[in-house]
PDB file of C-alpha atoms in Angstrom:
ATOM      1  CA  MET A 302     -16.176  70.743  -1.937  1.00 70.00           C
ATOM      2  CA  SER A 303     -12.220  70.684  -2.309  1.00 72.00           C
ATOM      3  CA  PRO A 304     -10.749  72.565  -4.850  1.00 75.00           C
ATOM      4  CA  SER A 305     -10.358  70.589  -7.935  1.00 76.00           C
ATOM      5  CA  PRO A 306      -6.644  69.263  -9.627  1.00 72.00           C
ATOM      6  CA  ILE A 307      -6.637  71.958 -11.779  1.00 78.00           C
ATOM      7  CA  ASP A 308      -7.489  74.641  -9.182  1.00 83.00           C
ATOM      8  CA  VAL A 309      -4.732  73.190  -6.810  1.00 83.00           C
ATOM      9  CA  ARG A 310      -1.790  73.110  -9.664  1.00 82.00           C
ATOM     10  CA  THR A 311      -3.149  76.533 -10.385  1.00 86.00           C
ATOM     11  CA  GLN A 312      -2.380  77.554  -6.608  1.00 89.00           C
ATOM     12  CA  TRP A 313       0.954  75.871  -6.534  1.00 87.00           C
ATOM     13  CA  THR A 314       2.026  77.462  -9.680  1.00 86.00           C
ATOM     14  CA  GLU A 315       0.930  80.800  -8.478  1.00 89.00           C
ATOM     15  CA  HIS A 316       2.883  80.319  -4.705  1.00 90.00           C
ATOM     16  CA  ASN A 317       6.114  78.860  -6.522  1.00 90.00           C
ATOM     17  CA  PRO A 318       5.913  79.675 -10.506  1.00 88.00           C
ATOM     18  CA  GLY A 319       9.345  77.600 -11.077  1.00 88.00           C
ATOM     19  CA  LEU A 320       7.781  74.780  -9.817  1.00 89.00           C
ATOM     20  CA  ASP A 321       6.709  71.896 -12.602  1.00 90.00           C
ATOM     21  CA  THR A 322       3.346  70.874 -11.324  1.00 87.00           C
ATOM     22  CA  SER A 323       2.252  68.664 -14.780  1.00 86.00           C
ATOM     23  CA  PRO A 324       2.351  65.296 -12.546  1.00 89.00           C
ATOM     24  CA  MET A 325      -0.391  66.198 -10.559  1.00 85.00           C
ATOM     25  CA  GLU A 326      -3.104  65.735 -13.108  1.00 83.00           C
ATOM     26  CA  LEU A 327      -1.927  62.129 -13.865  1.00 89.00           C
ATOM     27  CA  ILE A 328      -0.761  61.121 -10.605  1.00 89.00           C
ATOM     28  CA  GLY A 329      -4.038  62.625  -8.580  1.00 85.00           C
ATOM     29  CA  LEU A 330      -6.167  60.629 -11.563  1.00 88.00           C
ATOM     30  CA  LEU A 331      -4.087  57.428  -9.608  1.00 92.00           C
ATOM     31  CA  LYS A 332      -4.312  58.396  -6.407  1.00 91.00           C
ATOM     32  CA  HIS A 333      -8.322  58.477  -7.018  1.00 90.00           C
ATOM     33  CA  ALA A 334      -8.557  55.137  -8.791  1.00 93.00           C
ATOM     34  CA  THR A 335      -6.797  53.927  -5.745  1.00 93.00           C
ATOM     35  CA  GLY A 336      -8.804  55.448  -3.296  1.00 93.00           C
ATOM     36  CA  LEU A 337     -12.319  54.598  -5.485  1.00 94.00           C
ATOM     37  CA  LEU A 338     -10.821  50.687  -5.691  1.00 94.00           C
ATOM     38  CA  ASN A 339      -9.767  50.685  -1.985  1.00 93.00           C
ATOM     39  CA  ARG A 340     -13.517  51.969  -1.077  1.00 94.00           C
ATOM     40  CA  ALA A 341     -15.022  49.633  -2.723  1.00 95.00           C
ATOM     41  CA  VAL A 342     -13.455  46.311  -2.066  1.00 95.00           C
ATOM     42  CA  GLU A 343     -12.929  47.924   1.677  1.00 94.00           C
ATOM     43  CA  PRO A 344     -16.325  45.874   2.407  1.00 95.00           C
ATOM     44  CA  LEU A 345     -15.486  42.582   1.736  1.00 94.00           C
ATOM     45  CA  TYR A 346     -12.571  42.643   4.893  1.00 94.00           C
ATOM     46  CA  ALA A 347     -14.568  44.386   7.259  1.00 94.00           C
ATOM     47  CA  GLY A 348     -14.058  41.194   9.594  1.00 93.00           C
ATOM     48  CA  ALA A 349     -11.663  38.795   7.423  1.00 94.00           C
ATOM     49  CA  ALA A 350      -9.249  37.225   8.339  1.00 93.00           C
ATOM     50  CA  LEU A 351      -6.592  39.138   6.088  1.00 95.00           C
ATOM     51  CA  THR A 352      -6.858  42.677   4.884  1.00 93.00           C
ATOM     52  CA  ALA A 353      -6.839  43.530   1.150  1.00 92.00           C
ATOM     53  CA  PRO A 354      -2.770  44.404   0.219  1.00 91.00           C
ATOM     54  CA  GLU A 355      -2.340  41.256   2.531  1.00 94.00           C
ATOM     55  CA  VAL A 356      -4.076  38.782  -0.165  1.00 95.00           C
ATOM     56  CA  ASP A 357      -2.756  40.572  -2.889  1.00 92.00           C
ATOM     57  CA  MET A 358       0.649  39.782  -1.032  1.00 94.00           C
ATOM     58  CA  LEU A 359      -0.761  35.791  -0.984  1.00 96.00           C
ATOM     59  CA  ILE A 360      -1.921  35.862  -4.606  1.00 95.00           C
ATOM     60  CA  PRO A 361       1.432  34.824  -5.771  1.00 94.00           C
ATOM     61  CA  LEU A 362       2.270  32.146  -3.616  1.00 95.00           C
ATOM     62  CA  ARG A 363      -1.374  30.228  -4.017  1.00 95.00           C
ATOM     63  CA  HIS A 364      -0.517  28.461  -6.801  1.00 91.00           C
ATOM     64  CA  ALA A 365       3.123  28.759  -7.017  1.00 92.00           C
ATOM     65  CA  THR A 366       4.519  25.476  -7.528  1.00 91.00           C
ATOM     66  CA  ASP A 367       7.739  26.464  -5.484  1.00 90.00           C
ATOM     67  CA  PRO A 368       8.250  28.138  -2.652  1.00 90.00           C
ATOM     68  CA  VAL A 369       9.551  32.192  -3.493  1.00 92.00           C
ATOM     69  CA  ILE A 370      12.045  34.547  -1.345  1.00 91.00           C
ATOM     70  CA  ALA A 371      10.447  37.388   0.142  1.00 90.00           C
ATOM     71  CA  ARG A 372      12.907  39.468  -2.468  1.00 89.00           C
ATOM     72  CA  ARG A 373      10.628  38.003  -5.666  1.00 90.00           C
ATOM     73  CA  LEU A 374       7.337  38.756  -4.374  1.00 92.00           C
ATOM     74  CA  ALA A 375       9.050  42.508  -3.909  1.00 90.00           C
ATOM     75  CA  GLU A 376       9.600  42.950  -7.545  1.00 88.00           C
ATOM     76  CA  TRP A 377       6.686  41.043  -8.705  1.00 88.00           C
ATOM     77  CA  LEU A 378       4.393  43.440  -6.719  1.00 89.00           C
ATOM     78  CA  GLY A 379       6.365  46.449  -7.317  1.00 86.00           C
ATOM     79  CA  LEU A 380       6.524  47.066  -3.047  1.00 89.00           C
ATOM     80  CA  SER A 381       9.926  47.267  -1.137  1.00 90.00           C
ATOM     81  CA  ARG A 382      11.662  44.288   0.117  1.00 89.00           C
ATOM     82  CA  ALA A 383      11.348  45.631   3.451  1.00 91.00           C
ATOM     83  CA  GLY A 384       7.792  46.014   3.634  1.00 92.00           C
ATOM     84  CA  VAL A 385       7.276  42.724   2.186  1.00 92.00           C
ATOM     85  CA  SER A 386       9.689  41.336   5.087  1.00 91.00           C
ATOM     86  CA  LYS A 387       7.628  42.885   7.916  1.00 93.00           C
ATOM     87  CA  ALA A 388       4.053  41.928   5.974  1.00 94.00           C
ATOM     88  CA  LEU A 389       5.564  38.260   5.541  1.00 95.00           C
ATOM     89  CA  GLY A 390       6.609  38.140   9.518  1.00 94.00           C
ATOM     90  CA  LYS A 391       2.783  39.595  10.339  1.00 96.00           C
ATOM     91  CA  LEU A 392       1.469  36.717   7.705  1.00 97.00           C
ATOM     92  CA  GLU A 393       4.160  33.801   9.298  1.00 96.00           C
ATOM     93  CA  LYS A 394       2.649  35.087  12.764  1.00 97.00           C
ATOM     94  CA  ARG A 395      -0.786  34.671  12.120  1.00 97.00           C
ATOM     95  CA  GLY A 396      -0.480  31.307  10.488  1.00 97.00           C
ATOM     96  CA  PHE A 397      -1.112  32.437   6.715  1.00 98.00           C
ATOM     97  CA  ILE A 398       2.434  31.410   5.482  1.00 97.00           C
ATOM     98  CA  ALA A 399       5.531  29.821   6.030  1.00 96.00           C
ATOM     99  CA  ARG A 400       9.092  30.913   5.713  1.00 93.00           C
ATOM    100  CA  THR A 401      11.956  27.919   5.903  1.00 92.00           C
ATOM    101  CA  PRO A 402      15.442  28.249   5.650  1.00 89.00           C
ATOM    102  CA  ASN A 403      17.147  28.542   1.537  1.00 85.00           C
ATOM    103  CA  PRO A 404      19.558  25.736   1.047  1.00 86.00           C
ATOM    104  CA  ALA A 405      21.154  28.224  -1.770  1.00 85.00           C
ATOM    105  CA  ASP A 406      21.328  31.500   0.204  1.00 83.00           C
ATOM    106  CA  ARG A 407      20.883  31.066   3.592  1.00 81.00           C
ATOM    107  CA  ARG A 408      20.145  35.209   4.009  1.00 82.00           C
ATOM    108  CA  ALA A 409      17.427  34.614   1.929  1.00 83.00           C
ATOM    109  CA  ALA A 410      14.467  32.502   3.120  1.00 87.00           C
ATOM    110  CA  LEU A 411      12.119  30.316   1.370  1.00 92.00           C
ATOM    111  CA  VAL A 412       8.176  31.738   1.510  1.00 94.00           C
ATOM    112  CA  THR A 413       5.469  29.218   1.129  1.00 95.00           C
ATOM    113  CA  ILE A 414       1.546  29.526   2.121  1.00 97.00           C
ATOM    114  CA  THR A 415      -0.035  27.445   4.119  1.00 97.00           C
ATOM    115  CA  PRO A 416      -3.242  25.622   3.859  1.00 97.00           C
ATOM    116  CA  ALA A 417      -4.955  28.545   6.064  1.00 97.00           C
ATOM    117  CA  GLY A 418      -3.262  30.770   3.975  1.00 97.00           C
ATOM    118  CA  ALA A 419      -5.206  29.270   0.660  1.00 97.00           C
ATOM    119  CA  LYS A 420      -7.960  28.918   1.951  1.00 96.00           C
ATOM    120  CA  ALA A 421      -8.374  32.782   3.092  1.00 96.00           C
ATOM    121  CA  VAL A 422      -7.531  33.626  -0.402  1.00 96.00           C
ATOM    122  CA  ASP A 423      -9.680  30.962  -1.662  1.00 96.00           C
ATOM    123  CA  ASP A 424     -12.307  32.515  -0.160  1.00 95.00           C
ATOM    124  CA  LEU A 425     -11.871  35.940  -0.290  1.00 95.00           C
ATOM    125  CA  PHE A 426     -10.300  37.247  -3.290  1.00 95.00           C
ATOM    126  CA  PRO A 427     -13.525  35.791  -5.855  1.00 96.00           C
ATOM    127  CA  ARG A 428     -15.644  38.245  -4.039  1.00 95.00           C
ATOM    128  CA  GLN A 429     -12.645  40.659  -4.398  1.00 95.00           C
ATOM    129  CA  LEU A 430     -12.453  40.113  -7.982  1.00 96.00           C
ATOM    130  CA  ALA A 431     -16.753  39.973  -8.252  1.00 97.00           C
ATOM    131  CA  THR A 432     -16.351  43.652  -7.080  1.00 96.00           C
ATOM    132  CA  GLU A 433     -13.516  44.572  -9.108  1.00 96.00           C
ATOM    133  CA  VAL A 434     -15.516  43.138 -12.476  1.00 96.00           C
ATOM    134  CA  GLU A 435     -18.204  45.415 -11.453  1.00 95.00           C
ATOM    135  CA  LEU A 436     -16.068  48.491 -11.221  1.00 95.00           C
ATOM    136  CA  LEU A 437     -14.322  48.745 -14.039  1.00 96.00           C
ATOM    137  CA  ALA A 438     -17.497  47.567 -16.181  1.00 95.00           C
ATOM    138  CA  GLY A 439     -18.536  51.025 -16.936  1.00 95.00           C
ATOM    139  CA  LEU A 440     -15.179  50.437 -19.415  1.00 95.00           C
ATOM    140  CA  GLY A 441     -16.987  48.744 -22.381  1.00 93.00           C
ATOM    141  CA  GLU A 442     -14.834  49.038 -25.622  1.00 93.00           C
ATOM    142  CA  ASP A 443     -12.308  51.610 -24.013  1.00 96.00           C
ATOM    143  CA  ARG A 444     -10.638  48.619 -21.172  1.00 96.00           C
ATOM    144  CA  ASP A 445      -7.713  47.863 -23.717  1.00 96.00           C
ATOM    145  CA  GLN A 446      -6.993  51.859 -24.026  1.00 97.00           C
ATOM    146  CA  VAL A 447      -6.948  51.808 -20.527  1.00 96.00           C
ATOM    147  CA  LEU A 448      -4.863  48.942 -20.415  1.00 96.00           C
ATOM    148  CA  LYS A 449      -2.309  50.250 -22.923  1.00 97.00           C
ATOM    149  CA  ALA A 450      -1.678  53.116 -21.292  1.00 96.00           C
ATOM    150  CA  LEU A 451      -1.320  51.680 -17.872  1.00 95.00           C
ATOM    151  CA  GLY A 452       1.267  48.817 -19.066  1.00 95.00           C
ATOM    152  CA  ARG A 453       3.026  52.237 -21.271  1.00 96.00           C
ATOM    153  CA  LEU A 454       3.150  54.246 -17.694  1.00 94.00           C
ATOM    154  CA  VAL A 455       4.065  51.323 -15.752  1.00 90.00           C
ATOM    155  CA  GLU A 456       6.822  50.432 -17.929  1.00 93.00           C
ATOM    156  CA  VAL A 457       8.217  53.890 -18.046  1.00 93.00           C
ATOM    157  CA  MET A 458       7.787  54.341 -14.476  1.00 90.00           C
ATOM    158  CA  GLU A 459       9.988  50.542 -13.594  1.00 86.00           C
ATOM    159  CA  ARG A 460      12.594  52.339 -15.267  1.00 90.00           C
ATOM    160  CA  GLN A 461      12.996  55.406 -13.615  1.00 88.00           C
ATOM    161  CA  VAL A 462      12.980  53.366  -9.932  1.00 83.00           C
ATOM    162  CA  GLY A 463      13.610  50.000 -10.949  1.00 73.00           C
ATOM    163  CA  SER A 464      11.586  46.640 -10.922  1.00 52.00           C
ATOM    164  CA  GLY A 465      12.830  45.311  -7.496  1.00 48.00           C
TER     165      GLY A 465
END
């Protein structure tokens, strides 16, 4: 059995008394929740044409009325520009997105989802949503409180990291 977050925090405090270990509780819970979410949706993507993170990247493009630049996509998703650019390159090679030169800024390509990308998202995302509905059903009346707290957390973190 692995040590509890409290035990780990105590061990770090004993090892390094000046270390502020207060983030460990919150960050530990976030990482654990993320891990559980990933485990819940993982079976949906076994053998699928896309991974869950790729679907997350394609979702904003799925119903976009205009092409999107990678920088904007990175801002929306809270990801690095370099990571988004790399992922878009892989998606483009597999035919899920198209990138065309941006007449307004030659440094930024315009990104659109292809019909193959739209079909893949339409096939996978509803199944992912159903899994997420089931996963979060137990929140019941606490759902609004959790949403408010997570919204506040994102707000604070965006101020520190920046939103893009």
